[in-house]
mmCIF file of C-alpha atoms and ligand atoms in Angstrom:
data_model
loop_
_atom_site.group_PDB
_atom_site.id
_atom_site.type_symbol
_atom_site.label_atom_id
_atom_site.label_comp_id
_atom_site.label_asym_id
_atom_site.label_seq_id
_atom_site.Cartn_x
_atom_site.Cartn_y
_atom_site.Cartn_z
ATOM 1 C CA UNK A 225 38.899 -52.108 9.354
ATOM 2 C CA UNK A 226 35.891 -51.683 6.938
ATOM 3 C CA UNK A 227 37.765 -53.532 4.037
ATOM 4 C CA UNK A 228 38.591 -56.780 6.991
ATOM 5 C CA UNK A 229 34.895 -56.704 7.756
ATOM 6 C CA UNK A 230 33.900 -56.928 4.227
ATOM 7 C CA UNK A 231 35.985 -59.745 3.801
ATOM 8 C CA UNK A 232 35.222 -61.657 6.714
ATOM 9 C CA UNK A 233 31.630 -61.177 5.552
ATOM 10 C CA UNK A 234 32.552 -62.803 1.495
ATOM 11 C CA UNK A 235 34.398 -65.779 4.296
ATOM 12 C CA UNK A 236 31.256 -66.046 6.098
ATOM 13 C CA UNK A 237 28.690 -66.312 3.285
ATOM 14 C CA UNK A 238 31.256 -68.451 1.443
ATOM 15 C CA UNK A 239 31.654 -70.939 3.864
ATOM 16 C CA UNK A 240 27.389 -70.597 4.522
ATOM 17 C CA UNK A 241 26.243 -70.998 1.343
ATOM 18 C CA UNK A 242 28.720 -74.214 1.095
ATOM 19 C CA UNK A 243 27.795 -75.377 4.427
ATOM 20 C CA UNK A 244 24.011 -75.296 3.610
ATOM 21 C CA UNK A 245 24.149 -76.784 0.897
ATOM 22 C CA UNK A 246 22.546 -80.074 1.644
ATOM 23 C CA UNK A 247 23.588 -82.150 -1.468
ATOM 24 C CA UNK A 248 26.808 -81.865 -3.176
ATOM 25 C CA UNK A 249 26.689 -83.074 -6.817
ATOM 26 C CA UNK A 250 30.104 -83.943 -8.631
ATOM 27 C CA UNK A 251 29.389 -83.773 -12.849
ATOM 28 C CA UNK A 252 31.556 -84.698 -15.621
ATOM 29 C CA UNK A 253 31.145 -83.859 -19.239
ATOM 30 C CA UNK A 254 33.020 -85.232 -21.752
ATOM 31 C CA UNK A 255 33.912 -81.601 -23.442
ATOM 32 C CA UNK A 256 33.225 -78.366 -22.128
ATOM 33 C CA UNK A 257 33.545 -77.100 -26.300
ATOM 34 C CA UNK A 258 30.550 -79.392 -27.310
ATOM 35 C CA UNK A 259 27.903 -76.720 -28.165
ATOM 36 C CA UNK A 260 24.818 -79.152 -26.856
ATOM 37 C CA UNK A 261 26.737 -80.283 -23.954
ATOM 38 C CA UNK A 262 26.994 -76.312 -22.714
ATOM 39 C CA UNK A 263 23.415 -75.831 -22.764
ATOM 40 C CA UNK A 264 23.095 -78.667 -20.790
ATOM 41 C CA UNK A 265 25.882 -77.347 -18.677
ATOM 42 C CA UNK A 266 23.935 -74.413 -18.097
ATOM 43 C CA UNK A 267 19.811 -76.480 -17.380
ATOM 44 C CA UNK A 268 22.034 -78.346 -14.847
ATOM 45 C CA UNK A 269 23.681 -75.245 -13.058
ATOM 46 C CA UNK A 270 20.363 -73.332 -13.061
ATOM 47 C CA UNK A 271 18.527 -76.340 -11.581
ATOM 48 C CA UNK A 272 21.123 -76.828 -8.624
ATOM 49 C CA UNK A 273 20.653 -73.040 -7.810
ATOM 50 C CA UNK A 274 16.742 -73.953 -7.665
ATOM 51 C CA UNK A 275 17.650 -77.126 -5.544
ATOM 52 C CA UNK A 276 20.245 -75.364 -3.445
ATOM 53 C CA UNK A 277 22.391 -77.813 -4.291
ATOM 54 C CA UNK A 278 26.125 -77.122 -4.675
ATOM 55 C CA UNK A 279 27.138 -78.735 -8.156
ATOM 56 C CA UNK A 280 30.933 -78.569 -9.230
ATOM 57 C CA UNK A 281 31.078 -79.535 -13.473
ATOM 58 C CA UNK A 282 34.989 -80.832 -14.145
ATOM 59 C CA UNK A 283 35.977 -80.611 -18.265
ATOM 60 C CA UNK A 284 36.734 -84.416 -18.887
ATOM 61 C CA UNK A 285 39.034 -82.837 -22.428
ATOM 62 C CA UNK A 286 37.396 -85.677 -24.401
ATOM 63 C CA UNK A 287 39.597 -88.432 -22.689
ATOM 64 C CA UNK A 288 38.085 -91.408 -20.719
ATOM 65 C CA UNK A 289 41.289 -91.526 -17.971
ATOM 66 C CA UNK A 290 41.313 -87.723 -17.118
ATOM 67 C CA UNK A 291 37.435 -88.593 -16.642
ATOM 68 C CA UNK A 292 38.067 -91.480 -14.275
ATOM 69 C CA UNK A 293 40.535 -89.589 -12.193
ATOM 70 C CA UNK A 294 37.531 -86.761 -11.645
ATOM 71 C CA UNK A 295 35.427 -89.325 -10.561
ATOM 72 C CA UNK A 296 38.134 -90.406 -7.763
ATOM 73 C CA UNK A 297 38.489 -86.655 -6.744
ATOM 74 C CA UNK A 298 34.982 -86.154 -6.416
ATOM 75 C CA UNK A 299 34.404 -89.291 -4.416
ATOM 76 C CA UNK A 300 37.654 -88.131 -2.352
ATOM 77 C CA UNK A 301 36.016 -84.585 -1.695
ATOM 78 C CA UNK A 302 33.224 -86.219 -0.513
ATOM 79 C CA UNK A 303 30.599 -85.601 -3.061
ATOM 80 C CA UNK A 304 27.250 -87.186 -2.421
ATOM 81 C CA UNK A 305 25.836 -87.764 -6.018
ATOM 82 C CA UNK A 306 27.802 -87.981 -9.886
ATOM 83 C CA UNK A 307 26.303 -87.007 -12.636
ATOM 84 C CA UNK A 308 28.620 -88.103 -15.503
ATOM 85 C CA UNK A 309 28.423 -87.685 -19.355
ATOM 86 C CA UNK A 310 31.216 -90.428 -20.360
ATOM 87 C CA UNK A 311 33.793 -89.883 -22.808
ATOM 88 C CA UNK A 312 33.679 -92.894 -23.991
ATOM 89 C CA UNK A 313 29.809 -95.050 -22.959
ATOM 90 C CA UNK A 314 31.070 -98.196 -23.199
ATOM 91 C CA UNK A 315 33.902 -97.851 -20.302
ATOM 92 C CA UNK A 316 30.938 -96.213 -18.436
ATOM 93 C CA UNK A 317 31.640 -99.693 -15.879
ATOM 94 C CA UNK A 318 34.669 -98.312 -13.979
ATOM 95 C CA UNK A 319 32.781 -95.355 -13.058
ATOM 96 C CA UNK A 320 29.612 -97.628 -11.713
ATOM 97 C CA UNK A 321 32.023 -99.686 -9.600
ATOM 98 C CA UNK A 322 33.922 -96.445 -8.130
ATOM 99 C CA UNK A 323 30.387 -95.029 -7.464
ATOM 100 C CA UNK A 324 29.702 -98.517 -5.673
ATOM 101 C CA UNK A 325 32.560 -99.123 -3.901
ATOM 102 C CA UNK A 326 31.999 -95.709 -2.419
ATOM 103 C CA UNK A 327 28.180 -96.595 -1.697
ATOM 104 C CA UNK A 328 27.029 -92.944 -3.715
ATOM 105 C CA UNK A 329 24.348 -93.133 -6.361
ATOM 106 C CA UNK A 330 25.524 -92.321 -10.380
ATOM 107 C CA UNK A 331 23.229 -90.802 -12.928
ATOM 108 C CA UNK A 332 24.426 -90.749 -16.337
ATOM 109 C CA UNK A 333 23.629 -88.202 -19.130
ATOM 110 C CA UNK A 334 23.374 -87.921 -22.770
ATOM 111 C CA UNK A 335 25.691 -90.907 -23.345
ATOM 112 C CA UNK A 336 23.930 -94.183 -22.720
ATOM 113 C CA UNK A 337 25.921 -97.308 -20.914
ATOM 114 C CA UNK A 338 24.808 -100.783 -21.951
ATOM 115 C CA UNK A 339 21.534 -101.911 -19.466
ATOM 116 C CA UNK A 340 24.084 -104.326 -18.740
ATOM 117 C CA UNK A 341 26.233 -101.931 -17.048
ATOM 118 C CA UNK A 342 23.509 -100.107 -15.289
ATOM 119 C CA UNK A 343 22.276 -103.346 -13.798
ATOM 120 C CA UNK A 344 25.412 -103.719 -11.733
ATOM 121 C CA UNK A 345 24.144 -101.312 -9.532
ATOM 122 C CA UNK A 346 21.434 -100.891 -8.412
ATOM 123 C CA UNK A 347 21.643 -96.739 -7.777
ATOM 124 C CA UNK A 348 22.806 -96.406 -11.447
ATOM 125 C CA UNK A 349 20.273 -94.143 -13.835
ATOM 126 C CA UNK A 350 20.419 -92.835 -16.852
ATOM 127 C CA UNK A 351 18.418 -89.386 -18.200
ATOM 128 C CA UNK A 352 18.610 -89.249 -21.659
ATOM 129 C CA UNK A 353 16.337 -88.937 -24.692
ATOM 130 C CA UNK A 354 15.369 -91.836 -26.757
ATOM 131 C CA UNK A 355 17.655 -91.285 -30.363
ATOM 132 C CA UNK A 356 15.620 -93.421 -32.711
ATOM 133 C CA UNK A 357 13.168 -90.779 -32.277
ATOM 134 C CA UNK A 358 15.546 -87.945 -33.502
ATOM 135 C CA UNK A 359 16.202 -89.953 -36.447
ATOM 136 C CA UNK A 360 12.884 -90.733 -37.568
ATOM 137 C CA UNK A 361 11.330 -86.752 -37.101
ATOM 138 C CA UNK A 362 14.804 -85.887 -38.901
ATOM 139 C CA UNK A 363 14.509 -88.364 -41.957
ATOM 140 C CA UNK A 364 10.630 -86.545 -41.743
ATOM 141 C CA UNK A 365 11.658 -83.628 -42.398
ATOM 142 C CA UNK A 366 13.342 -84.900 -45.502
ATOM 143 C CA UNK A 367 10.748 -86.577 -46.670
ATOM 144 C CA UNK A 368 7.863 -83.888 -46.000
ATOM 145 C CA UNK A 369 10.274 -81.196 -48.094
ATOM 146 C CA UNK A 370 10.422 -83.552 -50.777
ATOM 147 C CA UNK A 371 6.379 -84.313 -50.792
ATOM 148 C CA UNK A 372 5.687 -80.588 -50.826
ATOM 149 C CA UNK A 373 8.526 -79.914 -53.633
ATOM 150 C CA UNK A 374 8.609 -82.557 -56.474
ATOM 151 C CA UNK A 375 11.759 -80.384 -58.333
ATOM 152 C CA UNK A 376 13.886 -81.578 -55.067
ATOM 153 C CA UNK A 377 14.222 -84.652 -56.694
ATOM 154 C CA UNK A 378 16.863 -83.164 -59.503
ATOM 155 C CA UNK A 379 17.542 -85.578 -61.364
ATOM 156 C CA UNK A 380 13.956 -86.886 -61.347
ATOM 157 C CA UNK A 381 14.542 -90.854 -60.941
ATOM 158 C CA UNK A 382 12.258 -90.621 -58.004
ATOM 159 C CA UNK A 383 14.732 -91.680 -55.545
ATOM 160 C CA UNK A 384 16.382 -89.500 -52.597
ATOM 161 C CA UNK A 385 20.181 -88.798 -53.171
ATOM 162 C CA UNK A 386 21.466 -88.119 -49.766
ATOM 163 C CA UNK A 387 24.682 -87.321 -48.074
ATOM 164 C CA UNK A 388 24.993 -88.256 -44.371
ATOM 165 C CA UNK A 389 27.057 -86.860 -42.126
ATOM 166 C CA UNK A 390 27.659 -88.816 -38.465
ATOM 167 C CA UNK A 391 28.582 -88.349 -34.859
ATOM 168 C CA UNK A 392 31.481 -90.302 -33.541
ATOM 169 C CA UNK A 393 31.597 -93.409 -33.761
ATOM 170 C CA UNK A 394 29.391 -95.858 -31.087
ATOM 171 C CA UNK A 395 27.560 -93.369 -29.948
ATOM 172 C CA UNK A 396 24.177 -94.287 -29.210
ATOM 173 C CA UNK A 397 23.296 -91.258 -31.080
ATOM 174 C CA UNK A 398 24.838 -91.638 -34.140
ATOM 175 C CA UNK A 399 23.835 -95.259 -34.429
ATOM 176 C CA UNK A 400 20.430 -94.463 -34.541
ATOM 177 C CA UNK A 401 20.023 -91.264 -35.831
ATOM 178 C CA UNK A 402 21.857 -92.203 -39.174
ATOM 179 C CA UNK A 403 19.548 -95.285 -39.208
ATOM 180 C CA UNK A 404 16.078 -94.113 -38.451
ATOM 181 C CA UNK A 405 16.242 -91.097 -40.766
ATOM 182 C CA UNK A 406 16.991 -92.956 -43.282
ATOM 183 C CA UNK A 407 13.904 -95.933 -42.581
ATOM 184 C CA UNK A 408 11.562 -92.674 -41.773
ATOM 185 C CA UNK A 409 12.201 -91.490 -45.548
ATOM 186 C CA UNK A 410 11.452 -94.716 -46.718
ATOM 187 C CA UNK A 411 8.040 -95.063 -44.684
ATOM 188 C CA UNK A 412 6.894 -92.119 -46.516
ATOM 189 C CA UNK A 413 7.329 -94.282 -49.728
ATOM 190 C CA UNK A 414 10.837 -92.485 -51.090
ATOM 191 C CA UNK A 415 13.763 -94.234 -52.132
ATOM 192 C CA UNK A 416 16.364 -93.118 -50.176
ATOM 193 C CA UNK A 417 20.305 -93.458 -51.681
ATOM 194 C CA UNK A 418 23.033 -92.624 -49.873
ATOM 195 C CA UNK A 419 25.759 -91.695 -52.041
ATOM 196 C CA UNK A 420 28.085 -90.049 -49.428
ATOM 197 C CA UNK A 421 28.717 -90.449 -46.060
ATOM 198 C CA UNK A 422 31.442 -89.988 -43.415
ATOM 199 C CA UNK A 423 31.723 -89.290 -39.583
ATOM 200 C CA UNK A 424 32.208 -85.862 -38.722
ATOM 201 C CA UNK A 425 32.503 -86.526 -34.641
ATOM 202 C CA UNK A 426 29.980 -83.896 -33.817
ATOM 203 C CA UNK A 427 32.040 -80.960 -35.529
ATOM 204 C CA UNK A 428 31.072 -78.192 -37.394
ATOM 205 C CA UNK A 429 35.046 -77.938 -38.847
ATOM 206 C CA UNK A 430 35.277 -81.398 -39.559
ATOM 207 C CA UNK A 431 31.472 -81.574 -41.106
ATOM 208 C CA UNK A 432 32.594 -78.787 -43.557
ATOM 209 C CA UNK A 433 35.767 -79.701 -44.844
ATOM 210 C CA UNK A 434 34.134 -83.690 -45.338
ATOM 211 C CA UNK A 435 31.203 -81.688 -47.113
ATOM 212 C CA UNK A 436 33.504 -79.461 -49.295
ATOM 213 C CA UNK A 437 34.950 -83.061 -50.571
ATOM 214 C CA UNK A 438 32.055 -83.847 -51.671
ATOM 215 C CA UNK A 439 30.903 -81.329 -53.356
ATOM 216 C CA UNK A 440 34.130 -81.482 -54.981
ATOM 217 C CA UNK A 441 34.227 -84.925 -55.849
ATOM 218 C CA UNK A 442 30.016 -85.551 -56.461
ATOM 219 C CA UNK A 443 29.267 -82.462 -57.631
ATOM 220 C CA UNK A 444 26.427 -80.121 -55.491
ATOM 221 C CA UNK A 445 24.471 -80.373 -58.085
ATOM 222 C CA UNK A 446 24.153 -83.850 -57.442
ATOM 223 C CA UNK A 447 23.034 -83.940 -53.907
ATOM 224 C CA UNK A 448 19.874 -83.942 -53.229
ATOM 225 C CA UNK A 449 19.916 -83.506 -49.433
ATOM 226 C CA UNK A 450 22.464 -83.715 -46.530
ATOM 227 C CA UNK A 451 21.447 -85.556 -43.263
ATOM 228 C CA UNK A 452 23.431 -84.341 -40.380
ATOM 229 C CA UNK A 453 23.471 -86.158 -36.721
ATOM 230 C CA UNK A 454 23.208 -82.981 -35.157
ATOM 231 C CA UNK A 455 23.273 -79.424 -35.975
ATOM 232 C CA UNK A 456 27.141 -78.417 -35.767
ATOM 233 C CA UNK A 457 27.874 -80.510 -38.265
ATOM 234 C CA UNK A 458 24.278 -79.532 -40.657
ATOM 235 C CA UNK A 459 26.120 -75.945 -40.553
ATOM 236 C CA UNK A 460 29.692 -76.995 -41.534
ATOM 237 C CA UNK A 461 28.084 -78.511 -44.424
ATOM 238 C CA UNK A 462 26.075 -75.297 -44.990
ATOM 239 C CA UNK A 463 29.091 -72.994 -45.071
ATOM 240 C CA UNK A 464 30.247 -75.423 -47.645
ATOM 241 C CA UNK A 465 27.811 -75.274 -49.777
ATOM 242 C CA UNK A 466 27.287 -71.661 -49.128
ATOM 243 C CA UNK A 467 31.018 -71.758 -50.368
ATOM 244 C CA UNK A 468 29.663 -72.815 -53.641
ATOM 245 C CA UNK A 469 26.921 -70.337 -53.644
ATOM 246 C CA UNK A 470 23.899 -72.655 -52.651
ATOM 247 C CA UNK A 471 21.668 -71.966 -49.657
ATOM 248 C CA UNK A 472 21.806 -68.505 -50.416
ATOM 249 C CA UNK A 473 18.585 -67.449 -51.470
ATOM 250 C CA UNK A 474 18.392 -68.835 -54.741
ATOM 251 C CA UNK A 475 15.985 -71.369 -55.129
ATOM 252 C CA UNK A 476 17.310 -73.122 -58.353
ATOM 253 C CA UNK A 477 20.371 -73.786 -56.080
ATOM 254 C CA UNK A 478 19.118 -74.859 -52.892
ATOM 255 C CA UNK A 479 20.060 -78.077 -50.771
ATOM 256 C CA UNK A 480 17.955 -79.136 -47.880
ATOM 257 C CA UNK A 481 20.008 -79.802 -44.855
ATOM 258 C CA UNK A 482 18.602 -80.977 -41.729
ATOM 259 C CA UNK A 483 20.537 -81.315 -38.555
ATOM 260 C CA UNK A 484 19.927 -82.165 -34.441
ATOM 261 C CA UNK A 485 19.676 -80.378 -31.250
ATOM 262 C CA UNK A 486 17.774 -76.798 -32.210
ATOM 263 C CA UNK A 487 20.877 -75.015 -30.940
ATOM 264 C CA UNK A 488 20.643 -71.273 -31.791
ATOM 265 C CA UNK A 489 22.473 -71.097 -34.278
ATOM 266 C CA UNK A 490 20.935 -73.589 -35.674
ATOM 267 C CA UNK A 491 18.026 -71.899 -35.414
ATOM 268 C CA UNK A 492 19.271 -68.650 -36.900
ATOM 269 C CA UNK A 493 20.720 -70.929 -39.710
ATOM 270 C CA UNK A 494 16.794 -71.159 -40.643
ATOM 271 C CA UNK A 495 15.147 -68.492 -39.759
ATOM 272 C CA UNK A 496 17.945 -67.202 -42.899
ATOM 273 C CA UNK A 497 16.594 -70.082 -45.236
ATOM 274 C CA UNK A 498 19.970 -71.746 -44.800
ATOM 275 C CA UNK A 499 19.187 -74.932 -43.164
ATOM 276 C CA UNK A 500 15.922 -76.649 -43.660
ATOM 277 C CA UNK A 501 14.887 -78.055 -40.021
ATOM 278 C CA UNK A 502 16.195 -79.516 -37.025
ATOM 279 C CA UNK A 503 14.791 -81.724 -34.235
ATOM 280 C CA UNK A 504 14.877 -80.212 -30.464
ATOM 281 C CA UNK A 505 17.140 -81.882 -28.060
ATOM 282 C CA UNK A 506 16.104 -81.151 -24.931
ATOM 283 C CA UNK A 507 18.803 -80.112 -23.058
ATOM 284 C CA UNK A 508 16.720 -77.768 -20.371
ATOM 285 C CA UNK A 509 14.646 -80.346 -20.264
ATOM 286 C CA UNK A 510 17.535 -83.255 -19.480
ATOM 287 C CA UNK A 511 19.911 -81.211 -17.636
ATOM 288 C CA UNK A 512 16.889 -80.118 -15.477
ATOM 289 C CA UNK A 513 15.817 -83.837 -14.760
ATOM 290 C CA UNK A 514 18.888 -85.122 -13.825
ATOM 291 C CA UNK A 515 19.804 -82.631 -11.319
ATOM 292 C CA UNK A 516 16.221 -83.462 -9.827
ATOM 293 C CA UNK A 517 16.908 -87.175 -10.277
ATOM 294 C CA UNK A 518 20.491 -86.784 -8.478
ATOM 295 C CA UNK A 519 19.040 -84.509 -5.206
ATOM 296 C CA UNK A 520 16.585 -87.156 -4.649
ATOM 297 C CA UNK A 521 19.038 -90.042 -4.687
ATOM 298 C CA UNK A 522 21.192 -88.087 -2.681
ATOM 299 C CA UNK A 523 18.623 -87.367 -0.176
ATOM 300 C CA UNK A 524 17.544 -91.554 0.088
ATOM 301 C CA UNK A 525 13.686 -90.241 -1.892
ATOM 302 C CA UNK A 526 12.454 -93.317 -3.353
ATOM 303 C CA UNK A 527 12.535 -92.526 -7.353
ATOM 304 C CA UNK A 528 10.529 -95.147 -8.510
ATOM 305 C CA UNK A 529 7.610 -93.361 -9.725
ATOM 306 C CA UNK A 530 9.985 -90.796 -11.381
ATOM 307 C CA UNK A 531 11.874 -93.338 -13.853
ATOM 308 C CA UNK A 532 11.005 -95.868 -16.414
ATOM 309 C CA UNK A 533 12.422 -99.536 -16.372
ATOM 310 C CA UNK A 534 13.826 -98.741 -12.902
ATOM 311 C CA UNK A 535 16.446 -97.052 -14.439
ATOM 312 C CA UNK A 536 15.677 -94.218 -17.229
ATOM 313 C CA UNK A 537 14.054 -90.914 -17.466
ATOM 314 C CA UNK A 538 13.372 -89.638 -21.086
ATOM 315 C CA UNK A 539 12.817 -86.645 -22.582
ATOM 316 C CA UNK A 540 11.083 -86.405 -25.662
ATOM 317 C CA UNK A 541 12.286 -84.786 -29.239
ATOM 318 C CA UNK A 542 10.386 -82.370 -31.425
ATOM 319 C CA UNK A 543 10.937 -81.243 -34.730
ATOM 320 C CA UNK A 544 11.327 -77.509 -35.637
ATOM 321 C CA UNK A 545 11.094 -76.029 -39.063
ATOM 322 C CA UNK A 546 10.359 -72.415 -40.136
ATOM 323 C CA UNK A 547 6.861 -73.136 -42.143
ATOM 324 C CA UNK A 548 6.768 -73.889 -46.114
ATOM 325 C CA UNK A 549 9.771 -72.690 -47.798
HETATM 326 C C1 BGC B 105 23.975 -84.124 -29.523
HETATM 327 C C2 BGC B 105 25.265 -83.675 -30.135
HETATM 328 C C3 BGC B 105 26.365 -83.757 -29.106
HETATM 329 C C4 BGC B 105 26.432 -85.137 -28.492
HETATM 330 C C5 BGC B 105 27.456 -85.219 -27.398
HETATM 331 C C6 BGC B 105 24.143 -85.502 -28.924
HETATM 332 O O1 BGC B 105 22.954 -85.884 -28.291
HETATM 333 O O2 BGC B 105 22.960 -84.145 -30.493
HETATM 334 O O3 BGC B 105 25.181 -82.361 -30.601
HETATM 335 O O4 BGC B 105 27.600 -83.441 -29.727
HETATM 336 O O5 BGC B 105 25.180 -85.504 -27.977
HETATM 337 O O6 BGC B 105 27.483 -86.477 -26.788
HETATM 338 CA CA1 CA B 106 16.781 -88.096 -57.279
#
C-alpha cells in the first residue's frame, strides 16, 4: 500500500513538474564529448532550473543528419523553443526553415550561421562570443611573454617562431582565432613566423600526436611558442612536449603555449607552470543567455533591447594568466 502511494506520488510530481513547466526548450549540441560544449551543457541546464523551464539536450554524435532528425522530433514533441549548436554552421538553413515552417523561434549557440541565414527568419538569434577577440588577447599573451623575456626568442633573430594548432575546419572560431593571434603579435611590433601548423579539430589526442611530429621533425628546440585554438588541444601539445621533458620546471627548456576556453584543466595546466595562459570563454555566461533569450521568445517578450543587430547577444572574452613566470 505504502510502496503504491509512494509511487503514485513520484507519478504525480512527475507529471507536475512537466505540466508546469511553462516553456519547453529542445537543444542540440554537436558532441556531448566536447569539453567546452559540457560546461555549456551544464550554464544551460542550471539556467532552465532557474527559469522553470523544462529543457531536454539530444547528443547530435558530431553528424549534421542525426542533428536534423532531432530537430524534427523536437518540433514533433511539441517543443516551444530550439536552441541548437550545429554540427556543421553552414547547413545551419535546414534547421531555420524546420523552425519556420513550424512557426517556433531558433537560437543558435557557439557555432555562428552566415547573417544570411539568420535573416530568413525573422525569430532566428544567435548567442555567441565575438572570436576575433579570442585571437587577439591570445596572440597577447604571446607577445607580452616575449616583451617581459627577451631569451624566448632562442635563436635571437628577433622574430617569433610559432607553431599553430587549429579547430576544425570553417569554424568561425578557428578562422579567426588562428588569424587575429597572429596580427595581435605583430601589433606589438614582433615578427611572427609560423613554421608549423595543422588542424587538430578541437582535440587534445589529435593536438598531441600533430605536436609530437613536430617536435620530431623541427626539433623543440626550435619552437619558440605553440598557439592553440582552444585549450584541449594547448594540452595535447603540452603532454608532448612534456614527453620531451620541456614544460617541466626547467626554465632553459620551457615553451610557451597558450590555448582557449579557461577550462579547468586548463587552468590546472598553469597554475603547474605547464601552459602559459588562456583566454576565458564564457560558457556560464553564454549558456546562461541563451536559455534567457529562448524563454522570452517562447513566451512572445519583445527581445529587442536584449540583442545587438536584431539578432546577436555577445559575451565578452578575457584573458587569464597566472602572474610573471
Ligand atoms: C571552443 C572549443 C570548442 C568549440 C566547439 C569553441 O568556441 O573554444 O573548445 O571545441 O567551440 O564548437
Ligand atoms: Ca626567434
Amino acid at each position: 500500500m505504502r510502496k503504491i502511494f509512494v509511487t503514485a506520488l513520484i507519478i504525480a510530481l512527475t507529471l507536475s513538474s512537466c505540466a508546469f513547466a511553462d516553456v519547453k526548450i529542445g537543444s542540440c549540441i554537436y558532441r556531448f564529448s566536447d569539453a567546452f560544449m559540457l560546461r555549456f551543457r551544464n550554464a544551460m541546464t542550471a539556467e532552465s532550473v532557474n527559469e522553470k523551464a523544462e529543457i531536454i539536450i539530444a547528443d547530435s554524435l558530431n553528424d549534421q543528419n542525426t542533428q536534423d532528425a532531432q530537430v524534427d522530433d523536437f518540433i514533433n514533441s511539441g517543443v516551444n523553443v530550439l536552441i541548437i549548436n550545429p554540427v556543421d554552421r553552414m547547413q545551419s538553413q535546414s534547421i531555420i526553415d524546420k523552425a519556420k515552417s513550424a512557426n517556433i523561434p531558433v537560437v543558435f549557440i557557439n557555432r555562428e550561421p552566415t547573417a544570411e541565414m539568420l535573416a530568413t527568419y525573422d525569430r532566428a538569434y544567435y548567442v555567441g562570443a565575438k572570436p576575433e577577440e579570442s585571437g587577439t588577447e591570445a596572440g597577447e599573451l604571446i607577445a607580452n611573454y616575449f616583451k617581459s623575456h627577451p631569451e624566448a626568442d632562442k635563436n635571437k633573430d628577433g622574430k617569433i617562431q610559432f607553431v599553430m594548432l587549429r579547430g576544425e575546419n570553417g569554424h568561425q572560431d578557428m578562422i579567426a582565432r588562428s588569424k587575429y593571434s597572429v596580427e595581435a603579435i605583430k601589433d606589438a611590433g614582433f615578427e611572427p613566423v609560423e613554421i608549423a601548423g595543422a588542424i587538430a579539430n578541437w582535440d587534445k589526442l589529435q593536438a598531441m600526436t600533430i605536436m609530437n611530429a613536430f617536435i620530431m621533425s623541427l626539433g623543440a628546440e626550435n619552437i619558440e611558442a605553440v598557439i592553440a585554438n582552444n585549450d584541449e588541444m594547448a594540452l595535447g601539445a603540452v603532454e608532448a612536449l612534456k614527453a620531451n621533458d620541456y614544460n617541466k620546471g626547467n626554465a632553459e627548456m620551457y615553451i610557451p603555449v597558450v590555448g582557449v576556453d579557461a577550462n579547468a584543466s586548463a587552468l590546472d595546466a598553469m597554475d603547474r607552470g605547464e601552459m602559459l595562459g588562456t583566454v576565458l570563454n564564457d560558457a556560464d555566461g553564454q549558456g546562461t543567455a541563451a536559455v534567457k533569450l529562448a524563454v522570452a521568445l517562447a513566451n512572445g517578450k519583445d527581445v529587442s533591447g536584449q540583442v545587438v543587430d536584431g539578432k546577436y547577444i555577445w559575451v565578452p572574452y578575457q584573458k587569464v594568466t597566472r602572474g610573471e613566470k
